mmCIF file of C-alpha atoms in Angstrom:
data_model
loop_
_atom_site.group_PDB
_atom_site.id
_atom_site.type_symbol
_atom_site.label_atom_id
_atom_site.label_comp_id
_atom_site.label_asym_id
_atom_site.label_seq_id
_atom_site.Cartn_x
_atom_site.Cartn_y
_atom_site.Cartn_z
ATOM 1 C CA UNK A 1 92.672 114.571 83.309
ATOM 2 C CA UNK A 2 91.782 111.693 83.558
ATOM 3 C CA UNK A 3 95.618 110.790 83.446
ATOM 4 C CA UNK A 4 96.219 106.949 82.281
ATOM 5 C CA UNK A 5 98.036 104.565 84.607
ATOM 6 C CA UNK A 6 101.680 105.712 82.392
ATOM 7 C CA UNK A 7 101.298 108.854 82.831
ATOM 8 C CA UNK A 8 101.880 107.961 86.984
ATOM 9 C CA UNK A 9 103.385 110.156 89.454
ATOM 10 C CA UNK A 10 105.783 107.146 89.306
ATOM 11 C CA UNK A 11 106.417 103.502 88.285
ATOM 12 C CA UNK A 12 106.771 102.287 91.220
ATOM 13 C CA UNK A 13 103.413 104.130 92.797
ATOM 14 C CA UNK A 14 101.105 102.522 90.351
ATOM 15 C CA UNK A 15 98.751 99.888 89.666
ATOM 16 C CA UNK A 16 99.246 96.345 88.120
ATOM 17 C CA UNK A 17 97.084 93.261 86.533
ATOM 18 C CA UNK A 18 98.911 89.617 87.538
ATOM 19 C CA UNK A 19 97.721 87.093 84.766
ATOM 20 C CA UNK A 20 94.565 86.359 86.105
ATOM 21 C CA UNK A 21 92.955 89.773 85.860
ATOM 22 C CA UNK A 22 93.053 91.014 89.338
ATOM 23 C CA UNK A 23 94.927 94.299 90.370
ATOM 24 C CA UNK A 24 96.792 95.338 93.266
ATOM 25 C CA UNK A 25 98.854 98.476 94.233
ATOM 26 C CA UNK A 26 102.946 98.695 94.240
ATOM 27 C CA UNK A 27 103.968 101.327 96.290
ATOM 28 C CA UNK A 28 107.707 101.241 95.876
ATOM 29 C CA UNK A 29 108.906 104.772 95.673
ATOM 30 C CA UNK A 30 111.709 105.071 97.190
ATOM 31 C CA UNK A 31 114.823 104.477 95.369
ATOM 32 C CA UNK A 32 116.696 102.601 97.646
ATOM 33 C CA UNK A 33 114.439 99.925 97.543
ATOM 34 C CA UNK A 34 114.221 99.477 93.565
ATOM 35 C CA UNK A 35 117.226 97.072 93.737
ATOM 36 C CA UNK A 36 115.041 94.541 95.876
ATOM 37 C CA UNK A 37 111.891 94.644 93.693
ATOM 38 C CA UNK A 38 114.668 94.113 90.457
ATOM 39 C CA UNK A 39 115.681 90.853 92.548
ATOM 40 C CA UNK A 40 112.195 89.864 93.272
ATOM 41 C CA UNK A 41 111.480 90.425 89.342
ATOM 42 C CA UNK A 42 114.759 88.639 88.418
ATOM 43 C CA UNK A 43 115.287 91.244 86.228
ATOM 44 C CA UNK A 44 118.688 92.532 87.711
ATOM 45 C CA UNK A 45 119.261 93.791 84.381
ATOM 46 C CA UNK A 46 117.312 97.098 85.123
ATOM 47 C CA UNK A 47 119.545 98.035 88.465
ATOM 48 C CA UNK A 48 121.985 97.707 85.006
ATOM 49 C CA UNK A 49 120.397 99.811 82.754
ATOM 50 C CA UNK A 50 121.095 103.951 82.790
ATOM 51 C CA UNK A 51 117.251 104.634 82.361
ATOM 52 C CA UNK A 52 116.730 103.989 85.781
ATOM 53 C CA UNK A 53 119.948 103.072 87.548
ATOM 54 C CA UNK A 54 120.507 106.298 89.268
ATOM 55 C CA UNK A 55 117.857 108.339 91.918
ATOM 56 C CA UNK A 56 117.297 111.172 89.141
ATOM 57 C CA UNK A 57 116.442 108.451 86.208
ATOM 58 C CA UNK A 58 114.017 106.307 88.567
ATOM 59 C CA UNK A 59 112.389 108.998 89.020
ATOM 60 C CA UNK A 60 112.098 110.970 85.933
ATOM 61 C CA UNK A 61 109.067 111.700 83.557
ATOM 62 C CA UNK A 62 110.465 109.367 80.522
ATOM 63 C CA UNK A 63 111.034 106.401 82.711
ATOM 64 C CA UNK A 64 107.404 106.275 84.355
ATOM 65 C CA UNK A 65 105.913 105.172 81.537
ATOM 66 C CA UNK A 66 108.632 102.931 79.986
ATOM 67 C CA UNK A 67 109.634 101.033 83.682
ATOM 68 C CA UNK A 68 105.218 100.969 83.990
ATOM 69 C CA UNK A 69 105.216 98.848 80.734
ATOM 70 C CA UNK A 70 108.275 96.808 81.801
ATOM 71 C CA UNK A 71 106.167 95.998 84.777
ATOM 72 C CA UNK A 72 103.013 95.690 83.285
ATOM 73 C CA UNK A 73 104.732 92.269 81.259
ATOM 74 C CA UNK A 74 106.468 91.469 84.345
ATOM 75 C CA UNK A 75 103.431 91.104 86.771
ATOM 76 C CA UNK A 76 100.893 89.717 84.009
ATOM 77 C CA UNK A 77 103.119 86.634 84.065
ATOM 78 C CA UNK A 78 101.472 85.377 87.725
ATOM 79 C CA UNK A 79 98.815 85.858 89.395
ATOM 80 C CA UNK A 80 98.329 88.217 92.336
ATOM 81 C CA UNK A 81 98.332 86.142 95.263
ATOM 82 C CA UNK A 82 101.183 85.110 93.879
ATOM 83 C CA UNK A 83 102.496 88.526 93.527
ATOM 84 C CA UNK A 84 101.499 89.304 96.815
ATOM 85 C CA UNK A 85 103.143 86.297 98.879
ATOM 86 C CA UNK A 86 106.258 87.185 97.056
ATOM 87 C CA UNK A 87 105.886 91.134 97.636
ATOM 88 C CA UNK A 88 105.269 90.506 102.128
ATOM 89 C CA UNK A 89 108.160 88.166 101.898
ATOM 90 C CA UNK A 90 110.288 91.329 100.256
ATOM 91 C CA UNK A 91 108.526 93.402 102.867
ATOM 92 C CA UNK A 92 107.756 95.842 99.719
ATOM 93 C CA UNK A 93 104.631 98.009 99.929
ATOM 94 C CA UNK A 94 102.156 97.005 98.383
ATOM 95 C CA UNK A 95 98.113 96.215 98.728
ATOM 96 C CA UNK A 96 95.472 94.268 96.541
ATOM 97 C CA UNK A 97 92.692 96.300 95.161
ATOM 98 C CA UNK A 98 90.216 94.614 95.931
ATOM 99 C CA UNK A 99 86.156 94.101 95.194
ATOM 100 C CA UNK A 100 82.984 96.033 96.960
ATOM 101 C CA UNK A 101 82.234 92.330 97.776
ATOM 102 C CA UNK A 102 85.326 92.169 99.627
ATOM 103 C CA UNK A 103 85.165 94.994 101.835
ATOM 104 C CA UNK A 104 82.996 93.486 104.517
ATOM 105 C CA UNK A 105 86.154 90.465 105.045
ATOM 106 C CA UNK A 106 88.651 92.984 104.826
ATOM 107 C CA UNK A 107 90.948 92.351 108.151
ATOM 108 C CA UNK A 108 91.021 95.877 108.746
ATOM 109 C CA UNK A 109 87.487 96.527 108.888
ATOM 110 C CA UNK A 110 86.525 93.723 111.011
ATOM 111 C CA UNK A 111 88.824 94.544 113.618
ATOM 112 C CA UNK A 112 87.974 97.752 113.858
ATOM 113 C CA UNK A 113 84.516 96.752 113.985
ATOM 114 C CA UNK A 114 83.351 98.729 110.519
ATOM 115 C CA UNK A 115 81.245 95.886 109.717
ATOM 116 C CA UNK A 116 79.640 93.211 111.228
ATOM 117 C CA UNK A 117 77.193 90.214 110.273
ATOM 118 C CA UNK A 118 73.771 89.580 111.511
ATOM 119 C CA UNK A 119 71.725 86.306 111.008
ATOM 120 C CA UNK A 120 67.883 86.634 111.142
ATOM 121 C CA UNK A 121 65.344 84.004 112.895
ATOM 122 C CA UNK A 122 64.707 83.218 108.916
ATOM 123 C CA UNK A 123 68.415 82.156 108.338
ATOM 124 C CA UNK A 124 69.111 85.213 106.017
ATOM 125 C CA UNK A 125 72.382 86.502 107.188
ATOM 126 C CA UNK A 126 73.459 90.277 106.041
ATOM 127 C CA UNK A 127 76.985 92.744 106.543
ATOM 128 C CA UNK A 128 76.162 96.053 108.205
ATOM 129 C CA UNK A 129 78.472 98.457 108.765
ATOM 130 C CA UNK A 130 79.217 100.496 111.541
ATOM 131 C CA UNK A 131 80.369 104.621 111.586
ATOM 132 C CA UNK A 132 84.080 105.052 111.034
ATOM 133 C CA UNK A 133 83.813 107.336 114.637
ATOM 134 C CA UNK A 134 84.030 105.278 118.016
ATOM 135 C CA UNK A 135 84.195 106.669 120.985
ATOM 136 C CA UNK A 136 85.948 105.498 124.279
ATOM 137 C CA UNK A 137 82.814 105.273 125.901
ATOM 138 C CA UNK A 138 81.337 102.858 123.275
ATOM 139 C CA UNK A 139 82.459 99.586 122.816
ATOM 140 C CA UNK A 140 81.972 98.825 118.958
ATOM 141 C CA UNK A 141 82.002 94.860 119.117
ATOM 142 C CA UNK A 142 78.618 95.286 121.378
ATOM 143 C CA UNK A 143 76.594 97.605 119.547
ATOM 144 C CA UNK A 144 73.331 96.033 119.343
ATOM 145 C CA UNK A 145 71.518 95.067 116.806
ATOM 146 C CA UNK A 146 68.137 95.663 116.396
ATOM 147 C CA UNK A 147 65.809 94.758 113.238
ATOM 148 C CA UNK A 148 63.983 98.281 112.532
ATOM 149 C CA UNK A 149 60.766 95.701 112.081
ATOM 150 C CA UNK A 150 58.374 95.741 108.676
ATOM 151 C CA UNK A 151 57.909 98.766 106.517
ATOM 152 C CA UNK A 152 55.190 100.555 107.390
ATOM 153 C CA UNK A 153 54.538 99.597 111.000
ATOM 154 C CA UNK A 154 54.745 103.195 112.467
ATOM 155 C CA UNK A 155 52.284 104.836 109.446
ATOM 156 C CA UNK A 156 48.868 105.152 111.292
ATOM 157 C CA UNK A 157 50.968 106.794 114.581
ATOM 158 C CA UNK A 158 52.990 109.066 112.777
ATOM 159 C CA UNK A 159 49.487 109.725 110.607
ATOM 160 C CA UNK A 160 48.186 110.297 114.053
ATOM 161 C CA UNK A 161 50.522 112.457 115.510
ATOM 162 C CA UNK A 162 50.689 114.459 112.618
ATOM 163 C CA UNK A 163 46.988 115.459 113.318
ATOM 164 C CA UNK A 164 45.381 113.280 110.932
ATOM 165 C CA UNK A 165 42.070 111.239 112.912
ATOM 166 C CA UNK A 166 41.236 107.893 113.132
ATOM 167 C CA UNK A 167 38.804 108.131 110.702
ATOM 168 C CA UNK A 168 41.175 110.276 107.664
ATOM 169 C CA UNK A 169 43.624 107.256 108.267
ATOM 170 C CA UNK A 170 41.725 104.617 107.655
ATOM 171 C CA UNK A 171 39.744 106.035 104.256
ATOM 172 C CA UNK A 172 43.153 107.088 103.405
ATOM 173 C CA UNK A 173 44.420 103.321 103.640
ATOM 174 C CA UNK A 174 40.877 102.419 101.817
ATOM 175 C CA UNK A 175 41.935 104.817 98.754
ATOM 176 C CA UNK A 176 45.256 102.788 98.861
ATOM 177 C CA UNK A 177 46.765 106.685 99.703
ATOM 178 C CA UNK A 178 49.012 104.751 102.894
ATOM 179 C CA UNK A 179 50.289 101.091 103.026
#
């Protein structure tokens, strides 16, 4: 451990780079669907070949690294959206890997409400996120927002109600102890 992407649970559970660098996931495990990915490939040659024609080869411990290589070549010939178009039209599972930048887009997570955008009076607009738990009671797309206001604004109460007087808060902003 670590293991290395060939040394996969399986070839056609594994990760690939189309040619212009980004990733996505193939999750084509079961057998019976290895002929369609070979025709989406064009490479009808491996349904052909003993290494993997057959449910015990496909699945074997030689052929997960040798059918990851194959594929490796194979899918750094395009790039991934083009992969992907080509992978929904197969119906074949699969899912881009995507970037933390991407996360607040995803169409998952904005229709379950796990993030949403905010734009201040200033024009600054940010992504917050929301907790993965909703309940019935809630509705998520209504949560309100609410800017917790400048840092610092609640020292002298909290001061205060901590026991400390007028007085001790005020020489202790003086000293530059509290901002």
């Amino acid at each position: 451990y670590p293991r290395d992407r060939y040394n996969c649970s399986h070839a056609g559970s594994n990760t690939y780079q189309g040619s212009d660098g980004e990733w996505f996931y193939l999750a084509v495990v079961d057998y019976r669907r290895f002929h369609e990915l070979c025709d989406l490939l064009g490479m009808s040659e491996l349904m052909a070949d003993p290494r993997y024609n057959t449910l015990d080869a496909y699945y074997s411990v030689q052929s997960k690294r040798e059918l990851t290589m194959i594929l490796d070549e194979k899918f750094a010939t395009q790039p991934v959206a083009y992969w992907h178009k080509l992978l929904s039209e197969y119906d074949l599972p699969h899912e881009l890997v995507c970037h933390l930048k991407d996360v607040p887009y995803d169409e998952q997570a904005v229709a379950n409400h796990y993030t949403y955008f905010h734009e201040y009076s200033d024009g600054t607009k940010s992504v917050f996120t929301n907790g993965p738990v909703h309940f019935a009671s809630i509705d998520p797309a209504s949560i309100p927002f609410h800017p917790s206001g400048e840092i610092g604004r609640d020292t002298d109460e909290v001061l205060k109600e901590s026991g400390y007087t007028d007085e001790e808060v005020q020489r202790m902003r003086t000293a530059g102890e509290v901002k």
